[in-house]
PDB file of C-alpha atoms in Angstrom:
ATOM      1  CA  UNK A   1      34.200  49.578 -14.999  1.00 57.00           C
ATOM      2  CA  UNK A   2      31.215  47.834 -13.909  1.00 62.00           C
ATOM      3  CA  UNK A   3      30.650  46.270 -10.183  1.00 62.00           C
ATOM      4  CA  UNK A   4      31.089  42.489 -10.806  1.00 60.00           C
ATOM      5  CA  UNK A   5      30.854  41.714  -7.343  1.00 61.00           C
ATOM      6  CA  UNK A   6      27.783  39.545  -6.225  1.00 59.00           C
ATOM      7  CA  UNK A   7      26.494  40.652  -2.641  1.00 61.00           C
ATOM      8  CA  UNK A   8      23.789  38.377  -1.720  1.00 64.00           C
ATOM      9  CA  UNK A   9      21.506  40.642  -0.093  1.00 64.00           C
ATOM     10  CA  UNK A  10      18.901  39.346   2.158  1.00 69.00           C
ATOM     11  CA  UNK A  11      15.276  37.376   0.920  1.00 71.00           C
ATOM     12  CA  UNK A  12      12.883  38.700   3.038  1.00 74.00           C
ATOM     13  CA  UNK A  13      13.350  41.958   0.734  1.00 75.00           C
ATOM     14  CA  UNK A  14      12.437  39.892  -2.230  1.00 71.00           C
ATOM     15  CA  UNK A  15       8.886  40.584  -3.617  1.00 77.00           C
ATOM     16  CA  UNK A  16       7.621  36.898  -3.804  1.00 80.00           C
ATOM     17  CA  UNK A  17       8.847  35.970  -0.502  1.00 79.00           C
ATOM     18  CA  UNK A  18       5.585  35.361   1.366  1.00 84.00           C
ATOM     19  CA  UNK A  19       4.771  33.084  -1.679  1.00 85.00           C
ATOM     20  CA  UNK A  20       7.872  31.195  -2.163  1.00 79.00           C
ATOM     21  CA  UNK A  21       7.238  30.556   2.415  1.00 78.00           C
ATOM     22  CA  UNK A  22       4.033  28.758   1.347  1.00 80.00           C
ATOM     23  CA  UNK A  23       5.375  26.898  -1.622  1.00 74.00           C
ATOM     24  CA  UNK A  24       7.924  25.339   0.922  1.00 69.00           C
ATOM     25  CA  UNK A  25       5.493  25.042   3.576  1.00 68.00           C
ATOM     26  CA  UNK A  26       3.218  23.028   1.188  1.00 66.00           C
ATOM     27  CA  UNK A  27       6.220  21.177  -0.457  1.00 60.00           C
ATOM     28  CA  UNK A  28       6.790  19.673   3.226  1.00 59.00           C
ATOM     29  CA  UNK A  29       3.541  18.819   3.483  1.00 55.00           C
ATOM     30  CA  UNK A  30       3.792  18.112   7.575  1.00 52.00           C
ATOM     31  CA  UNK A  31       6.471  16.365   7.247  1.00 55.00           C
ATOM     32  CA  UNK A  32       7.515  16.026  10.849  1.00 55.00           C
ATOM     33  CA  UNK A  33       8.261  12.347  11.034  1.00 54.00           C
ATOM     34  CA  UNK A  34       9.622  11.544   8.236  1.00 63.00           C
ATOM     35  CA  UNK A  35      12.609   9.489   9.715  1.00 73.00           C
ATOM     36  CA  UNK A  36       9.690   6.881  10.576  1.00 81.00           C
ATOM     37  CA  UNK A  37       9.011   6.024   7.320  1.00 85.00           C
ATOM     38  CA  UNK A  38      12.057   3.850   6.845  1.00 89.00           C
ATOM     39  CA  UNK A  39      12.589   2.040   9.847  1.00 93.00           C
ATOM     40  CA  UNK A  40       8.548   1.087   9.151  1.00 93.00           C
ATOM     41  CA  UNK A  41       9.208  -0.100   5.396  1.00 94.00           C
ATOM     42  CA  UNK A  42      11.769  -2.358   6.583  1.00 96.00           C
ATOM     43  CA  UNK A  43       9.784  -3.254   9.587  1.00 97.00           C
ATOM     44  CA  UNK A  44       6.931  -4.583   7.014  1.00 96.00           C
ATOM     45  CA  UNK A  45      10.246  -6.122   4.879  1.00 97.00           C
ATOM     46  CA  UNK A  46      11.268  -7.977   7.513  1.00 97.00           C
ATOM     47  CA  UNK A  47       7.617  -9.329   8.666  1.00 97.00           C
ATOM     48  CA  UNK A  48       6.821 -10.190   5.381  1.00 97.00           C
ATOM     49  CA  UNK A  49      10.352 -12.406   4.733  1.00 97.00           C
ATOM     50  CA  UNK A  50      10.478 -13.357   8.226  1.00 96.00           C
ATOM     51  CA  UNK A  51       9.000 -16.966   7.690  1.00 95.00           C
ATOM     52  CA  UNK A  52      11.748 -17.651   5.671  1.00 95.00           C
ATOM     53  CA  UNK A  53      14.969 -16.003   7.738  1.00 95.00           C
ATOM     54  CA  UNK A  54      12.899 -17.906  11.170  1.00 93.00           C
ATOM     55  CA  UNK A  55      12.674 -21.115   8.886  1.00 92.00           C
ATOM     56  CA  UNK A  56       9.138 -22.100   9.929  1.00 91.00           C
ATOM     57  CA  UNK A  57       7.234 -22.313   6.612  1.00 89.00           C
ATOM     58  CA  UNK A  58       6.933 -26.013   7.246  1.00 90.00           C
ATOM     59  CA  UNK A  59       5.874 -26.264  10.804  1.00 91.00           C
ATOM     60  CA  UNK A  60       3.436 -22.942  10.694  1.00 92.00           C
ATOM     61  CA  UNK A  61       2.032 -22.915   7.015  1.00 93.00           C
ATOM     62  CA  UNK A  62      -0.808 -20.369   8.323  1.00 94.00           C
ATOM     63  CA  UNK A  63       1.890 -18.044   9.643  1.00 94.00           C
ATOM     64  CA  UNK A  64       3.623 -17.897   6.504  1.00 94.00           C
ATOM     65  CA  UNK A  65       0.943 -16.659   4.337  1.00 95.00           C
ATOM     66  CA  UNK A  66       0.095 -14.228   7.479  1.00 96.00           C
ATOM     67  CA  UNK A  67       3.293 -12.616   8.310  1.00 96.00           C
ATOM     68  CA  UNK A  68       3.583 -12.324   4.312  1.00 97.00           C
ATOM     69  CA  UNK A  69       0.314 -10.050   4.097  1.00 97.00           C
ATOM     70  CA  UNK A  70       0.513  -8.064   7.354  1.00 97.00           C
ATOM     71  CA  UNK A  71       4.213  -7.602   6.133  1.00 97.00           C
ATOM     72  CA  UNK A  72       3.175  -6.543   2.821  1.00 97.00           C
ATOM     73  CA  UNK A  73       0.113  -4.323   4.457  1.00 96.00           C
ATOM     74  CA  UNK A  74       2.466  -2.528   6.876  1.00 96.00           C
ATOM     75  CA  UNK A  75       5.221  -1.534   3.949  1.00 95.00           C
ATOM     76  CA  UNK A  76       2.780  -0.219   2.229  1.00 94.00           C
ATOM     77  CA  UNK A  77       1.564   1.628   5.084  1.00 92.00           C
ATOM     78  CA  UNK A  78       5.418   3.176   5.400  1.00 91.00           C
ATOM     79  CA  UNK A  79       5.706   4.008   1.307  1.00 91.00           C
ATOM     80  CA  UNK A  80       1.678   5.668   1.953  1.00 88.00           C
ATOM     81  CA  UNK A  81       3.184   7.888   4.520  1.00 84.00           C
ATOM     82  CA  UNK A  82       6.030   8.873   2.669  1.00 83.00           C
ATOM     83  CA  UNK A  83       4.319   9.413  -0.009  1.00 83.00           C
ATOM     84  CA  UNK A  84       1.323  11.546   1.476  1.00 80.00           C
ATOM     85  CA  UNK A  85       2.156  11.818   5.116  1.00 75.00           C
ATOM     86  CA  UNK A  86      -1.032  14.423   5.602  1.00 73.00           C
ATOM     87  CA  UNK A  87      -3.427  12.393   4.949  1.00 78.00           C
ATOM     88  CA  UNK A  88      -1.657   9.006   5.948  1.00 81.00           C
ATOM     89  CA  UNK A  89      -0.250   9.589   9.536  1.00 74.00           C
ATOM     90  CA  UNK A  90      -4.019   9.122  10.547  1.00 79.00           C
ATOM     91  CA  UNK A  91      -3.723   5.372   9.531  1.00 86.00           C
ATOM     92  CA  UNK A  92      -0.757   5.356  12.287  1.00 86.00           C
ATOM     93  CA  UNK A  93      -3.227   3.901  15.149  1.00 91.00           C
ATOM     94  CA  UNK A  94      -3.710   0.962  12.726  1.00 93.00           C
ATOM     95  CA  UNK A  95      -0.169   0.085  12.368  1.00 93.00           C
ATOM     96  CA  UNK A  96      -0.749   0.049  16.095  1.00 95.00           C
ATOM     97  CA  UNK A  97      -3.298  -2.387  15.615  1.00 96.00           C
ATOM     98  CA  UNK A  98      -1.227  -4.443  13.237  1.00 96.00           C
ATOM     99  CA  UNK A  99       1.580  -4.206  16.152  1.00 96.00           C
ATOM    100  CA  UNK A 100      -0.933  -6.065  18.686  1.00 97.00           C
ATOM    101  CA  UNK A 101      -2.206  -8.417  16.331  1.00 97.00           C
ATOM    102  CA  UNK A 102       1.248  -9.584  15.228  1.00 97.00           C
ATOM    103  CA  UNK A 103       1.877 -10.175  18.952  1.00 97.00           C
ATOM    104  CA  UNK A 104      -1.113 -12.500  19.347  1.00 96.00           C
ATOM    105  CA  UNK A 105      -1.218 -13.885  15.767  1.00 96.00           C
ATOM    106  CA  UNK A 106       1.138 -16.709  16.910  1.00 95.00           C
ATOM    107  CA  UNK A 107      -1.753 -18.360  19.035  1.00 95.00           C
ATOM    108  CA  UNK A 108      -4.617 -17.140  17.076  1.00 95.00           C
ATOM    109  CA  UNK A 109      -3.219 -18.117  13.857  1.00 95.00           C
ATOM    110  CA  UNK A 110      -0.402 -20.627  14.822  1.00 89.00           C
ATOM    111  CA  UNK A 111      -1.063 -24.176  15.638  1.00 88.00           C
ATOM    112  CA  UNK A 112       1.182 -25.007  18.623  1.00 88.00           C
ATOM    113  CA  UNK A 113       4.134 -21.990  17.726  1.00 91.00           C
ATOM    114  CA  UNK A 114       7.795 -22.755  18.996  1.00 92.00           C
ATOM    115  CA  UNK A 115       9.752 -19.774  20.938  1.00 93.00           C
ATOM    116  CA  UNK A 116      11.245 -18.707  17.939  1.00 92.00           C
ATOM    117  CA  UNK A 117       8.216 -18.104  15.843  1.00 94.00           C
ATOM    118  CA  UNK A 118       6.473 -16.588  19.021  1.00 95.00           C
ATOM    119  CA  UNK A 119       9.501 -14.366  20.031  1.00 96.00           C
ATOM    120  CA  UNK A 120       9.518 -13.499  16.354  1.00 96.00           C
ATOM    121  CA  UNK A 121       6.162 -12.139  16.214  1.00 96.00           C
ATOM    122  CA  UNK A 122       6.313 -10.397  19.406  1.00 97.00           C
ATOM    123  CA  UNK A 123       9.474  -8.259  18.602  1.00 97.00           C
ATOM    124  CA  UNK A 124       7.714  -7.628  15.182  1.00 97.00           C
ATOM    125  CA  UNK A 125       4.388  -6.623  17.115  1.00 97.00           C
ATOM    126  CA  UNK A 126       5.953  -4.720  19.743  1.00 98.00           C
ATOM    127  CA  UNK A 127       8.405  -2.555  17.312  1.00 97.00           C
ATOM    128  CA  UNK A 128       5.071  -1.773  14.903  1.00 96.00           C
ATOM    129  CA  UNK A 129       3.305  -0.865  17.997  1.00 96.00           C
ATOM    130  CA  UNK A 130       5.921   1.669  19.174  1.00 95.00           C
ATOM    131  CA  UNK A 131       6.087   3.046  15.450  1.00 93.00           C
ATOM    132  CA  UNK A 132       2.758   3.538  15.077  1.00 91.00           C
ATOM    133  CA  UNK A 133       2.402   5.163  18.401  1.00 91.00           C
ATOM    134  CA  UNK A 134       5.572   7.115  17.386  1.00 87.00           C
ATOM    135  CA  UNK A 135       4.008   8.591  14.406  1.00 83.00           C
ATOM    136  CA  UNK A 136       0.592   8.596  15.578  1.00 82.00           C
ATOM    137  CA  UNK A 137       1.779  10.890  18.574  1.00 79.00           C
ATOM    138  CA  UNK A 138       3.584  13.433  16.328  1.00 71.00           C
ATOM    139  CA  UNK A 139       0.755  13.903  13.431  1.00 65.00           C
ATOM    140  CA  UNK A 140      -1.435  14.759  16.812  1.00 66.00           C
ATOM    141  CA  UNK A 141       1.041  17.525  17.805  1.00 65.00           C
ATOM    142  CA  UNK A 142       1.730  18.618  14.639  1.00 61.00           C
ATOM    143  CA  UNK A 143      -2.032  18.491  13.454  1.00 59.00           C
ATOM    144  CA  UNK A 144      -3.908  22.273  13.389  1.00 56.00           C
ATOM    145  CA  UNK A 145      -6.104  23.795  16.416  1.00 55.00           C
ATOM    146  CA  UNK A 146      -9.086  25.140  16.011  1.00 57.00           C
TER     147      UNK A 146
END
């Protein structure tokens, strides 16, 4: 009779085993925030819609048409770093950016905002900000030495 049973022996016996370590290295890619990049698509979601949930795209006209791009800019900045975080997570300092501006857009933009559109804007701002920082301060610790 033959030996049917199936004894899973160990991998680091198997001859491609070194190879098949830097196929899944390379198929994470760095991938060491990755549960950033959906909090920060529907961070840029919200932004973007926001206008319309706040009910001020008859008072602040300019505000609609700005929290509609800088929403749009910042979900595409989450679906860039999901899909090549490398190479993206260096854009997180200017979803930091985006963070500040959004806090000051309000007067800058605005003409005269009410508390809601300013409180608005400022939790928007301030939760970009502390993404961005977030992901900008793990692609520096996970980033190579020389």
């Amino acid at each position: 009779m033959a030996n049917l049973s199936h004894s899973r022996g160990d991998i680091t016996t198997h001859p491609d085993v070194s190879e098949m370590r830097a196929r899944y290295a390379r198929m994470l890619g760095g991938r060491y925030v990755a549960l950033v990049d959906g909090p920060v698509f529907l961070l840029g979601l919200y932004c973007a819609v926001s206008p319309w949930v706040v009910h001020y795209t008859t008072s602040q006209p300019p505000l609609v048409t700005h929290n509609l791009i800088i929403g749009i800019a910042i979900g595409l900045l989450a679906l860039g770093f999901t899909r090549a975080p490398e190479r993206m997570y260096g854009l997180s300092w200017a979803m930091c950016a985006l963070g500040i501006w959004m806090i000051i857009a309000p007067w800058v933009v605005g003409s005269s905002p009410d508390a809601g559109v300013v409180v608005n804007n400022i939790i928007i701002g301030a939760l970009a900000l502390v993404l961005g920082m977030l992901c900008a301060g793990t692609a520096a610790r996970s980033a190579p030495r020389p």
